[in-house]
Amino acid sequence: MTPLVTFDKIGIEFDGRVLLNQINMIIHKGEIVTLIGPNGSGKSTLIRTLLGLQLPTSGSVEHHEKTRVGYMPQKLHIDPTLPLDVSDFLALVRNVDKKDIPKVLAKVGIEKLANKQVHVLSGGEIQRVLLARALLNRPTLLVLDEPVQGVDVNGQVELYSLIATIRDELQCGVLMVSHDLHLVMAKTDTVVCINQHVCCSGTPQHVTGHPAYQALFGIPGAEESIAIYAHHHDHVHDDHGDVVNAKTHMHDKTCSH
């Protein structure tokens, strides 16, 4: 698998407080990695480090080849008195080709919202607009910070399915930030659970059974996640939890790992 970004022993301290300690993580092309952890665990700090907005105190972040990052923030704050429709909002992206705007709106299923004012959009519509903006620079790596925030359960399922479809179409890597695995896990290849340091990592099944995960989220939460985890893949995992090519395996195989 082709690595896109490597975090090597990332450490960050601020005012004598350790925010991140010895974080190691690799994101590969075509892989969905979900970063989970409780509030204050350092998820946002790690994302800022990946985006170059936060310099690590120790360690390094390596962007392999010509990694292009498309970033979707948690929230969008726009003055409701500002007349700004969806197309105009997307046109504000640096170096955007306006001919690409209808294409990305169609890709995320909101082409009919092109002329709608941003401040009247629903939570689910806003998240799709932010996802469209992240796609405008044709990223090789999508970084999605709580992409389903403010969206109802049905909308969350649809968004996670859409993200997986985009990954399949673009063969990009995806780093998703979440609080838990209860809905996201069925669309995730690798989970990294952090609480200032990496508590555990691997397949969703491995992580939800790990004592460190259960200590943070509770055994009932782990059992609920495991019950949800049944999906169809066109790939398999090796003994280390890494995704491997499965062209020679039977397609539409249900994973039970």
Coordinates of C-alpha atoms in Angstrom, one line a residue:
M1 CA 0.0 0.0 0.0
T2 CA 1.2 3.5 -0.8
P3 CA 1.8 5.7 2.2
L4 CA 0.5 9.3 2.0
V5 CA 1.4 10.7 5.4
T6 CA 3.6 9.3 8.2
F7 CA 3.5 10.6 11.8
D8 CA 6.8 9.7 13.4
K9 CA 6.9 10.0 17.3
I10 CA 4.9 13.3 17.3
G11 CA 5.0 15.1 20.6
I12 CA 3.5 18.4 21.5
E13 CA 3.8 20.3 24.8
F14 CA 2.2 23.6 25.6
D15 CA 2.7 25.6 28.8
G16 CA 4.2 22.5 30.4
R17 CA 1.2 20.4 29.5
V18 CA 1.6 17.3 27.2
L19 CA -0.9 17.4 24.4
L20 CA 0.5 14.6 22.4
N21 CA 3.1 12.0 23.2
Q22 CA 5.0 9.7 20.8
I23 CA 2.2 9.5 18.2
N24 CA 3.0 7.1 15.4
M25 CA 0.6 6.7 12.5
I26 CA 0.6 6.0 8.8
I27 CA -2.3 6.8 6.4
H28 CA -2.3 4.9 3.1
K29 CA -3.8 5.6 -0.3
G30 CA -7.3 4.1 -0.6
E31 CA -7.6 3.6 3.2
I32 CA -10.1 5.0 5.6
V33 CA -8.5 5.7 9.0
T34 CA -10.8 6.8 11.9
L35 CA -9.1 8.7 14.7
I36 CA -11.1 8.4 17.9
G37 CA -10.7 9.5 21.5
P38 CA -12.5 11.4 24.3
N39 CA -12.8 15.2 24.3
G40 CA -9.4 16.7 25.1
S41 CA -7.5 13.6 23.8
G42 CA -5.5 15.5 21.2
K43 CA -7.5 14.7 18.0
S44 CA -7.8 18.3 16.9
T45 CA -4.2 19.0 17.8
L46 CA -3.0 16.0 15.7
I47 CA -5.1 17.3 12.7
R48 CA -3.6 20.8 13.0
T49 CA -0.2 19.2 13.0
L50 CA -1.0 17.3 9.8
L51 CA -2.3 20.5 8.2
G52 CA 0.9 22.4 9.1
L53 CA -1.0 24.7 11.5
Q54 CA 0.8 23.3 14.6
L55 CA 4.5 22.6 14.8
P56 CA 5.4 19.5 16.8
T57 CA 7.7 19.8 19.8
S58 CA 9.3 16.6 18.8
G59 CA 9.0 14.1 16.0
S60 CA 7.9 14.8 12.4
V61 CA 5.1 14.6 9.8
E62 CA 6.2 13.4 6.4
H63 CA 3.9 14.0 3.4
H64 CA 4.9 11.4 0.8
E65 CA 5.1 12.1 -2.9
K66 CA 2.7 14.9 -3.9
T67 CA 0.0 14.5 -1.2
R68 CA -2.8 17.0 -1.7
V69 CA -5.0 17.4 1.4
G70 CA -8.7 18.3 1.2
Y71 CA -9.8 19.5 4.7
M72 CA -13.4 19.5 6.0
P73 CA -13.7 21.4 9.3
Q74 CA -16.1 20.6 12.1
K75 CA -18.3 23.7 11.7
L76 CA -19.0 26.6 9.3
H77 CA -19.6 30.1 10.8
I78 CA -21.0 32.6 8.3
D79 CA -22.7 35.8 9.1
P80 CA -26.4 35.3 8.3
T81 CA -26.6 38.8 7.0
L82 CA -24.0 38.1 4.4
P83 CA -25.6 37.2 1.0
L84 CA -23.7 34.1 0.0
D85 CA -25.0 31.2 -2.0
V86 CA -23.4 27.8 -2.2
S87 CA -21.7 28.3 -5.5
D88 CA -20.2 31.6 -4.4
F89 CA -19.0 30.1 -1.1
L90 CA -17.2 27.3 -3.0
A91 CA -15.7 29.9 -5.4
L92 CA -13.9 31.4 -2.5
V93 CA -11.6 28.4 -2.4
R94 CA -8.1 29.4 -3.5
N95 CA -7.2 28.5 -7.1
V96 CA -10.6 26.9 -7.7
D97 CA -11.7 26.3 -11.2
K98 CA -15.3 27.4 -11.2
K99 CA -16.1 24.7 -13.8
D100 CA -15.4 22.1 -11.1
I101 CA -18.1 23.4 -8.7
P102 CA -21.1 21.8 -10.4
K103 CA -19.1 18.5 -10.5
V104 CA -18.3 18.4 -6.8
L105 CA -21.9 19.4 -5.9
A106 CA -23.2 16.5 -8.0
K107 CA -20.7 14.2 -6.4
V108 CA -22.0 14.9 -2.9
G109 CA -25.6 14.9 -4.1
I110 CA -26.5 18.6 -3.6
E111 CA -26.4 20.0 -7.1
K112 CA -29.8 21.5 -6.6
L113 CA -28.5 23.7 -3.8
A114 CA -26.0 25.6 -6.0
N115 CA -28.0 28.9 -5.7
K116 CA -29.3 28.5 -2.2
Q117 CA -28.2 30.8 0.5
V118 CA -25.7 29.1 2.8
H119 CA -27.2 30.4 6.1
V120 CA -30.6 28.7 5.5
L121 CA -29.1 25.2 4.9
S122 CA -29.8 22.3 7.2
G123 CA -27.1 20.6 9.2
G124 CA -26.8 17.7 6.7
E125 CA -26.7 20.1 3.8
I126 CA -23.9 22.2 5.4
Q127 CA -21.8 19.1 6.0
R128 CA -22.2 18.1 2.3
V129 CA -21.2 21.6 1.2
L130 CA -18.1 21.4 3.4
L131 CA -17.3 18.0 1.9
A132 CA -17.7 19.4 -1.6
R133 CA -15.3 22.2 -0.7
A134 CA -12.7 19.6 0.5
L135 CA -13.0 17.9 -2.9
L136 CA -12.3 20.9 -5.0
N137 CA -8.5 20.6 -5.1
R138 CA -8.8 16.9 -6.1
P139 CA -7.2 15.6 -2.9
T140 CA -5.2 12.5 -2.5
L141 CA -6.0 12.7 1.2
L142 CA -9.3 13.8 2.7
V143 CA -9.2 15.0 6.3
L144 CA -12.6 15.1 7.8
D145 CA -13.0 16.6 11.3
E146 CA -16.3 15.2 12.8
P147 CA -18.0 15.1 9.4
V148 CA -21.4 14.2 10.7
Q149 CA -21.6 16.8 13.5
G150 CA -25.1 18.2 13.8
V151 CA -26.6 15.5 11.5
D152 CA -29.4 13.0 12.5
V153 CA -28.7 9.3 12.6
N154 CA -30.1 8.6 9.1
G155 CA -28.1 11.4 7.7
Q156 CA -25.0 10.1 9.4
V157 CA -25.3 6.7 7.8
E158 CA -25.8 8.4 4.4
L159 CA -22.7 10.6 4.9
Y160 CA -20.5 7.8 5.9
S161 CA -21.6 5.8 2.9
L162 CA -21.0 8.8 0.7
I163 CA -17.5 9.2 2.1
A164 CA -16.7 5.5 1.4
T165 CA -18.0 5.9 -2.2
I166 CA -15.8 8.9 -2.7
R167 CA -12.8 7.0 -1.4
D168 CA -13.6 4.2 -3.8
E169 CA -14.0 6.6 -6.8
L170 CA -10.9 8.7 -6.1
Q171 CA -8.8 6.0 -4.5
C172 CA -7.7 8.7 -2.0
G173 CA -6.8 8.2 1.6
V174 CA -9.3 9.4 4.3
L175 CA -8.6 10.5 7.9
M176 CA -11.8 10.9 9.8
V177 CA -12.0 12.3 13.3
S178 CA -14.8 10.9 15.5
H179 CA -15.8 10.5 19.2
D180 CA -16.7 6.8 18.9
L181 CA -17.2 3.9 16.5
H182 CA -20.9 3.3 16.8
L183 CA -21.8 4.2 13.2
V184 CA -18.5 5.0 11.5
M185 CA -16.9 1.7 12.1
A186 CA -18.7 -0.2 9.3
K187 CA -17.0 2.1 6.8
T188 CA -13.6 2.1 8.4
D189 CA -10.5 0.1 7.6
T190 CA -8.2 1.2 10.5
V191 CA -9.0 2.8 13.8
V192 CA -6.5 4.7 15.9
C193 CA -7.6 5.4 19.4
I194 CA -5.7 8.2 21.2
N195 CA -5.7 9.8 24.6
Q196 CA -2.6 12.0 24.3
H197 CA -0.8 8.8 23.2
V198 CA -1.9 5.9 20.9
C199 CA -3.9 3.7 23.2
C200 CA -4.6 1.0 20.6
S201 CA -4.9 0.7 16.8
G202 CA -6.0 -1.8 14.2
T203 CA -9.3 -3.1 12.7
P204 CA -12.5 -1.9 14.4
Q205 CA -13.1 -5.3 15.8
H206 CA -9.6 -5.4 17.3
V207 CA -9.9 -1.9 18.8
T208 CA -13.4 -2.4 20.3
G209 CA -12.1 -5.5 22.1
H210 CA -9.0 -3.8 23.4
P211 CA -8.9 -3.0 27.2
A212 CA -7.8 0.6 26.5
Y213 CA -10.8 1.3 24.3
Q214 CA -13.2 -0.3 26.8
A215 CA -11.6 1.8 29.6
L216 CA -12.3 5.0 27.7
F217 CA -15.7 4.1 26.2
G218 CA -17.0 1.3 28.3
I219 CA -17.7 -2.3 27.5
P220 CA -21.4 -1.7 26.6
G221 CA -20.2 0.8 23.9
A222 CA -17.7 -1.7 22.6
E223 CA -20.4 -4.4 22.4
E224 CA -22.8 -2.1 20.5
S225 CA -20.1 -1.3 18.0
I226 CA -19.2 -4.9 17.5
A227 CA -22.9 -5.7 16.9
I228 CA -23.0 -3.0 14.1
Y229 CA -19.8 -4.2 12.4
A230 CA -21.0 -6.3 9.5
H231 CA -20.2 -5.0 6.1
H232 CA -19.1 -5.9 2.6
H233 CA -15.6 -5.3 1.4
D234 CA -13.7 -5.6 -1.8
H235 CA -10.5 -6.1 0.2
V236 CA -9.3 -8.1 3.1
H237 CA -7.0 -7.5 6.1
D238 CA -3.7 -9.3 6.9
D239 CA -2.7 -10.5 10.4
H240 CA -1.6 -7.0 11.3
G241 CA -4.9 -5.4 10.4
D242 CA -3.5 -3.8 7.2
V243 CA -5.6 -3.7 4.0
V244 CA -4.4 -6.0 1.2
N245 CA -5.5 -6.3 -2.4
A246 CA -8.3 -8.9 -2.7
K247 CA -8.7 -9.2 -6.5
T248 CA -8.1 -12.9 -6.1
H249 CA -10.6 -13.2 -3.3
M250 CA -14.3 -13.6 -3.7
H251 CA -16.0 -10.3 -4.1
D252 CA -18.8 -9.1 -1.8
K253 CA -17.3 -11.1 1.0
T254 CA -18.8 -10.3 4.5
C255 CA -16.0 -9.4 7.0
S256 CA -16.3 -11.1 10.3
H257 CA -12.9 -10.0 11.7

